[in-house]
Each structure stands twice: as C-alpha cells, then as structure tokens.
Short mmCIF file of C-alpha atoms in Angstrom, two decimals:
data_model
loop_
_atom_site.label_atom_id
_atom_site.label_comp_id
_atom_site.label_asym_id
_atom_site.label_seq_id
_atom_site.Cartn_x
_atom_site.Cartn_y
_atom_site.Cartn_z
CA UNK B 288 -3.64 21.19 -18.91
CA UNK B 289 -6.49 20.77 -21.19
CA UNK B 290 -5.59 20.29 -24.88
CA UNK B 291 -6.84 20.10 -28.07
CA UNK B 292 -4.04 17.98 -29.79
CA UNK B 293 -5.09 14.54 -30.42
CA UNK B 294 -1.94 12.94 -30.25
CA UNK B 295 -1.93 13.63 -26.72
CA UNK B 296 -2.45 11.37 -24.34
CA UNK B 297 -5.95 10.97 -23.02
CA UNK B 298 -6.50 11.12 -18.82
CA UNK B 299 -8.34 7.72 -18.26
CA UNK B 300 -10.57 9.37 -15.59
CA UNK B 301 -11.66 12.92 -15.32
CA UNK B 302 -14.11 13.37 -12.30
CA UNK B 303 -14.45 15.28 -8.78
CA UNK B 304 -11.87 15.34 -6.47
CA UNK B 305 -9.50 12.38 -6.05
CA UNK B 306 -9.16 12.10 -1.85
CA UNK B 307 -5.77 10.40 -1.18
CA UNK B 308 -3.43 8.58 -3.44
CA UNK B 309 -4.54 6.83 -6.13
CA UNK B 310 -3.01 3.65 -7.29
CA UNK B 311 -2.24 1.29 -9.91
CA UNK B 312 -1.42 -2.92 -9.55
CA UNK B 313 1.61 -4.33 -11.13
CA UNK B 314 0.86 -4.42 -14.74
CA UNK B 315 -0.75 -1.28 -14.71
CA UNK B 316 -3.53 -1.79 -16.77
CA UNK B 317 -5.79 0.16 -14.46
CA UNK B 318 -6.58 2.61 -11.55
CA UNK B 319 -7.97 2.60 -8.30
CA UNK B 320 -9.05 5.72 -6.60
CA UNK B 321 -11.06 7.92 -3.78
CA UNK B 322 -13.79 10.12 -5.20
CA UNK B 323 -14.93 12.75 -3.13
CA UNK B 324 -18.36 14.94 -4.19
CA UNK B 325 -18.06 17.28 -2.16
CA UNK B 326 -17.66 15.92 1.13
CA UNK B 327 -21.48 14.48 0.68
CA UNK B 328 -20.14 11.05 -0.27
CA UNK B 329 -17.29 8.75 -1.47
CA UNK B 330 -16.64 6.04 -3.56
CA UNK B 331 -14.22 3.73 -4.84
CA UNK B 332 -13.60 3.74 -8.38
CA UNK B 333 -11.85 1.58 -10.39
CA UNK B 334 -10.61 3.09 -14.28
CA UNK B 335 -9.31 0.88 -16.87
CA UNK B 336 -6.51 2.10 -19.22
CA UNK B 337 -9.30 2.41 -22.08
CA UNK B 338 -11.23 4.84 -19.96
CA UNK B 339 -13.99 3.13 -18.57
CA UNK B 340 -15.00 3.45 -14.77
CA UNK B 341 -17.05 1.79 -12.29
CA UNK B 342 -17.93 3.08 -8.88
CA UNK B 343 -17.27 -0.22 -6.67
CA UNK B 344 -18.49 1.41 -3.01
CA UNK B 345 -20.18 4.63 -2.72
CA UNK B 346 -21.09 5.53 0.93
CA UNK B 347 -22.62 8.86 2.73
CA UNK B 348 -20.39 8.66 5.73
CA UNK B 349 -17.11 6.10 5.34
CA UNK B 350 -13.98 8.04 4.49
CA UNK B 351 -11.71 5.72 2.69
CA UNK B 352 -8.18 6.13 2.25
CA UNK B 353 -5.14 4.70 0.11
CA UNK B 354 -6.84 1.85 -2.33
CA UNK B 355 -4.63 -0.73 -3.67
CA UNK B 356 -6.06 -2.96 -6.23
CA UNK B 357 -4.46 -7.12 -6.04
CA UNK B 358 -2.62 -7.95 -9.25
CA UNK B 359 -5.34 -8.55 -11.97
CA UNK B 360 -7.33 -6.21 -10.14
CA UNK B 361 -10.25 -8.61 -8.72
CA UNK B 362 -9.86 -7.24 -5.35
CA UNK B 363 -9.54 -3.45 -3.28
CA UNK B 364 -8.28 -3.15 -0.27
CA UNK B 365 -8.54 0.26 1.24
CA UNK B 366 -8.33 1.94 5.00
CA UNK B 367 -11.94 2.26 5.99
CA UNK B 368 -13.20 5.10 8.22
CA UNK B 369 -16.54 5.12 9.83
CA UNK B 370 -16.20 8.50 10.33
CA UNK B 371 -13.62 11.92 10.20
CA UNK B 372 -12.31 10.75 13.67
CA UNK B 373 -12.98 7.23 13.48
CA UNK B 374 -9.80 4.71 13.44
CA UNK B 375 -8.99 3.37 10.37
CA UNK B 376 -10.25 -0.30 9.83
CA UNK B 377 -8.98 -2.79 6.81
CA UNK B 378 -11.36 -3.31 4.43
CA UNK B 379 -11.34 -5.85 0.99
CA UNK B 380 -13.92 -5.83 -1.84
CA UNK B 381 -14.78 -7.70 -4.69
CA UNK B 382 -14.90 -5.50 -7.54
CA UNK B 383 -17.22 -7.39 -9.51
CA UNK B 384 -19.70 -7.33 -6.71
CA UNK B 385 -18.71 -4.76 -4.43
CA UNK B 386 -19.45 -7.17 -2.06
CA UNK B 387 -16.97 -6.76 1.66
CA UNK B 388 -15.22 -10.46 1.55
CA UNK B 389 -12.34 -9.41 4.31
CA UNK B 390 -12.49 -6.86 6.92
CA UNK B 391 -10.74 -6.33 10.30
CA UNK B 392 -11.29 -4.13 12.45
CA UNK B 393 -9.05 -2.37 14.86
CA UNK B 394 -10.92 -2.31 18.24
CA UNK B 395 -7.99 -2.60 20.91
CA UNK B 396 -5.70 -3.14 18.26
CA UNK B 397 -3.05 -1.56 16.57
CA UNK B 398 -3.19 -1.68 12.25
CA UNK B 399 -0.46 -0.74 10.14
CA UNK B 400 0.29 -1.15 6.68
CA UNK B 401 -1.04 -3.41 3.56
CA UNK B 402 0.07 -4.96 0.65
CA UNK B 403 -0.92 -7.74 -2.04
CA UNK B 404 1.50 -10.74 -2.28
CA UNK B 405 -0.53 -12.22 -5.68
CA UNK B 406 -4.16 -12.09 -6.52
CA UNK B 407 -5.53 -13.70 -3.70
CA UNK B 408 -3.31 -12.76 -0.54
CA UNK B 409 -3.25 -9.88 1.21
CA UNK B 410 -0.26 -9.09 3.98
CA UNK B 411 -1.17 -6.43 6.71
CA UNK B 412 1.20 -5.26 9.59
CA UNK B 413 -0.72 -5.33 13.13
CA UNK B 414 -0.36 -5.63 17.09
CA UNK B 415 -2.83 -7.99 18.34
CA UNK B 416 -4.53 -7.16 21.35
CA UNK B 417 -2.48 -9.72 23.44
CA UNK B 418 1.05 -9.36 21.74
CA UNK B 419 3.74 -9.38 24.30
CA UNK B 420 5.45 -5.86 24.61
CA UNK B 421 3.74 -4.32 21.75
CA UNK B 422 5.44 -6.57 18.80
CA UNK B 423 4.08 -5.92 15.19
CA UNK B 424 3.03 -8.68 13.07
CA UNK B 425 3.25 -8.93 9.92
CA UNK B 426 -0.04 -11.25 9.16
CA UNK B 427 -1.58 -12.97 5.49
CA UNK B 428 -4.58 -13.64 4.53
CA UNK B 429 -6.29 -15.35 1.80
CA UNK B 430 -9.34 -13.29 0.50
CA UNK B 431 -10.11 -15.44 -1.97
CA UNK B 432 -10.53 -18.91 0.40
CA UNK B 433 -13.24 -20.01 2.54
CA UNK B 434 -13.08 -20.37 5.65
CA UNK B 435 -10.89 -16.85 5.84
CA UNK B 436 -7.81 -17.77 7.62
CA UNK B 437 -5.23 -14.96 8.95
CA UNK B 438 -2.20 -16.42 9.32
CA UNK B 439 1.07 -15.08 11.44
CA UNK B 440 4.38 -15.74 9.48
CA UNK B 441 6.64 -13.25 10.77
CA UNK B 442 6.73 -11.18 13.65
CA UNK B 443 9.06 -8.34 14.55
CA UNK B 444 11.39 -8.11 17.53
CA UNK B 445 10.26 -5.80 20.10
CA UNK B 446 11.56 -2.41 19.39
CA UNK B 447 11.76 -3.20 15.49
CA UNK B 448 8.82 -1.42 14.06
CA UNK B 449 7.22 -2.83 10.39
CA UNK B 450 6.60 0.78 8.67
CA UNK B 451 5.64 0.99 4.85
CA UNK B 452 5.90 -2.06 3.54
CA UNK B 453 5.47 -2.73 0.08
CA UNK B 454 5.78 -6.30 -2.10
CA UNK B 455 8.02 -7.02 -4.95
CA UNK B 456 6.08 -8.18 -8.18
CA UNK B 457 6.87 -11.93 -7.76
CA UNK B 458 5.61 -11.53 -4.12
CA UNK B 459 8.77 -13.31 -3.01
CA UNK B 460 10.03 -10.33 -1.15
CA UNK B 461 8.47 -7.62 1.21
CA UNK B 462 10.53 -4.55 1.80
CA UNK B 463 10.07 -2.11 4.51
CA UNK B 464 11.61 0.61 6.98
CA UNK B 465 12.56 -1.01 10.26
CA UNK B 466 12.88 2.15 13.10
CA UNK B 467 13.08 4.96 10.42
CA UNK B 468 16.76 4.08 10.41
CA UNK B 469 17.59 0.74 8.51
CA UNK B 470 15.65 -0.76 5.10
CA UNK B 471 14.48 -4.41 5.93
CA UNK B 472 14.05 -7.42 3.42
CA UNK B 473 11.78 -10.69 4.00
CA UNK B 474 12.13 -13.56 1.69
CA UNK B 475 8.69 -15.08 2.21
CA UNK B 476 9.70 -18.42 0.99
CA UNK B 477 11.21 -18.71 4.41
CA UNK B 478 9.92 -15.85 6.25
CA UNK B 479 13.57 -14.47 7.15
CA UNK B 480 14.83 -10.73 7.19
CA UNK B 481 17.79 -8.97 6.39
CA UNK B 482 17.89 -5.66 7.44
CA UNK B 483 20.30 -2.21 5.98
CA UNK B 484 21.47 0.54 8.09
CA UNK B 485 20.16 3.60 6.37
CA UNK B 486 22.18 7.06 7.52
CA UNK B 487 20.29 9.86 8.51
CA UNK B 488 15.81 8.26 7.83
CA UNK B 489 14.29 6.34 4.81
CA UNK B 490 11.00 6.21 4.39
CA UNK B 491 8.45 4.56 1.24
CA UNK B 492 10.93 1.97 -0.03
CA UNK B 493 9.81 0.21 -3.50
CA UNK B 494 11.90 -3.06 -4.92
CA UNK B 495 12.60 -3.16 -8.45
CA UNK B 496 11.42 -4.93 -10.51
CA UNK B 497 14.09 -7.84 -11.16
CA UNK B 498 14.28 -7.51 -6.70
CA UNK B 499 17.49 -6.37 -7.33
CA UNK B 500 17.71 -2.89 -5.75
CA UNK B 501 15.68 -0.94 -3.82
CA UNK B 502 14.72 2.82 -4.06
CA UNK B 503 13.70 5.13 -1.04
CA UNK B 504 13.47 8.71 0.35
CA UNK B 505 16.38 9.49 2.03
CA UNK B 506 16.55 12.38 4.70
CA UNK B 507 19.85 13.08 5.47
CA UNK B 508 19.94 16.87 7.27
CA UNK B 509 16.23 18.07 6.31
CA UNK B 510 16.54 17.49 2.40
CA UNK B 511 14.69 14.56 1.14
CA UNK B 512 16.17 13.25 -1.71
CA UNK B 513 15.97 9.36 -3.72
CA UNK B 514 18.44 6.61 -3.25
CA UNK B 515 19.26 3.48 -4.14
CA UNK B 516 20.06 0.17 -2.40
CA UNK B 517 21.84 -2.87 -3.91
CA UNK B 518 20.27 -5.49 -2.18
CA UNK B 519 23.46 -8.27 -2.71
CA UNK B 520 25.95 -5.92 -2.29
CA UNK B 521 24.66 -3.21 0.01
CA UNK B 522 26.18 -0.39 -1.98
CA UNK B 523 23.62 2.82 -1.16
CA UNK B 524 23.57 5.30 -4.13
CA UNK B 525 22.21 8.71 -3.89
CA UNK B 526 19.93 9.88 -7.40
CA UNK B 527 19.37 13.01 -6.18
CA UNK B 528 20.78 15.98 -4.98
CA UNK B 529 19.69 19.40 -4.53
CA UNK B 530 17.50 22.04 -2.61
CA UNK B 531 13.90 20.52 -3.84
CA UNK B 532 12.32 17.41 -1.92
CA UNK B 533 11.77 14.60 -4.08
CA UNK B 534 9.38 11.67 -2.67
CA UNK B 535 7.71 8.11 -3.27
CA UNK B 536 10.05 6.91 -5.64
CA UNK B 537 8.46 4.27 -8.12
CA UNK B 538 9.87 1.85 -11.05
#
C-alpha cells in the first residue's frame, strides 16, 4: 500500500510485473527476480537491500522461471525456457557479466530441482538419458571451476523420487520430499539419507537454520497447514491449524 510515512519501510524494487517467485540467498542482503514487460520481454534482475538494481539477462523470447541467487550472490541459476511450450533447461549466470558459465539442457532427459550448496556449487536433481529404471540423481557441479565437471554423489532408489529439495545454510545437509509421503535428509559429508514418514503429503520442506528441525506443508485431509520435524528425535509438530491454507514455510 503506498505510503507517505517515512518511517516505513522502503520496497527495494518497484517495477513491472514480477513472473514467478522471487528469491533471496542466505544472508539476505539481496533479491533475485523475473521481470515481465508485458509479455514483450524478460529479464533477470538482481536488487540489493539499498535499492539498487541491475538487469543481468533481458531476452525477447526465453521465459525464465524460479531464480535463486548462490550465497554472496555471484551467481543465478534459473529454469530457462526457449519458449511458452518449450521444456525447461538449467541455466547459470555470472552476474557481473551476465555471461552463461553452466547450462544443461534437457533433451531426452528428465530435470528436476536446484539448489546452491556454497558459492560455487550448484546441486540439481535429474534422470540421465541412460539411468536404469528411471532413477533420479541428485548431481553437483562446480560453476566456478574450469574444466566444468558434473559430478554424481547420490542417486535415489528406484521408486524414491528427489522432489523439492532445498540446502541448509552450511550446505552440509539437503532436505527433500521422497514419494510425497516421507521428508528425506542427506548429510553430504558422506552422501547418506535418512528418510521420515510424513502422514497424509509434505511438500516444500526448509531446514532451519542451526539443521535442527525442519518445516513443511503438511496435507493431511485437503487442509494444508505448517509443521515441524525434529530431525534427532523425529517428533512431528503441527503450527497450524485451521480452515485457511498456509504454504512455503521459511526461517
């Protein structure tokens, strides 16, 4: 709501319309988002906390979707669309440059989610082209290393789907909803998982900040409320409760 009170806080960006969900890398010092004018073009834009903006990409045709800047903010990655109908490719920039330094694209393969480890790696959950009975990997790549190098740390057991993952802020743990039903945990200091049965579906699952506990939407009956997970105890704790639909909890 517009305001002429000056103790109130400021909007760091004010522009046309934001396609897709913003974002903001641990620390939170600044913004990422999708500016749409009009359907004519898009760009990504990154906004600091003191209000100053820089169009990294600006293209006639892509469509791109859900930017995530790495911690310190050096790097986008984003879903990249060549078109409306086109498949969604992965797509890294340099936001000094706005110069492509990672991209992979999704011909005959199957891309799911993305996340930053630190300020240089990137995790992304795919099936390659000749995975045996569909398994997703969960692969990581250095952006910020030449040669590029995508390695394969952890793959999922047929049947156990990788759905929106998300790091903690030490990068020492990936959390993520395994079949809709359960809430999954890999230490990647040794690449192992430990997995939660969820009643009724979870879904966007965020660690705390300590890695302590984890927060998610849970559906149980057509409501979708926020709860809790104690990671070393497995206690589940609804926060919630009551006819609205709360969603994509965050700490």
């Amino acid at each position: 709501v517009p305001t002429t009170d000056p103790a109130a806080p400021k909007p760091i960006w004010k522009g046309y319309h934001v396609y897709s969900y913003p974002s903001a890398p641990r620390g939170g010092d600044r913004v990422v988002l999708v500016e749409d004018f009009f359907g004519w073009a898009k760009t990504i834009t990154v906004a600091d906390k003191a209000g100053a903006s820089k169009r990294v990409r600006i293209d006639p045709e892509h469509r791109f979707v859900d930017p995530r800047l790495s911690p310190g903010g050096q790097y986008v990655a984003v879903y990249d669309r060549a078109g409306p109908d086109a498949p969604a490719d992965l797509m890294v920039l340099d936001t000094g440059s706005g110069k492509e330094v990672f991209g992979f694209h999704t011909e005959n393969q199957s891309l799911g989610g993305f996340l930053w480890l630190d300020e240089r790696r990137l995790g992304f959950v795919f099936v390659p082209q000749a995975a045996a009975a569909g398994e997703q990997h969960l692969a990581v790549v250095d952006v910020g290393k030449q040669p590029l190098s995508v390695e394969h740390p952890f793959v999922a057991k047929v049947g156990e789907s990788i759905q929106m993952p998300s790091a903690s802020r030490d990068g020492k743990q990936i959390v993520y909803v395994q079949g809709g039903s359960a809430i999954a945990v890999i230490d990647t200091t040794t690449w192992s998982r430990k997995a939660f049965p969820i009643p009724g579906s979870a879904a966007w699952p965020t660690l705390s900040p300590d890695g302590a506990q984890v927060v998610f939407e849970s559906n149980r009956g057509g409501n979708t409320d926020v709860a809790a997970l104690a990671l070393a105890s497995g206690e589940l704790k609804r926060l919630t409760q009551g006819r609205g639909d709360e969603r994509l909890p965050q700490f």
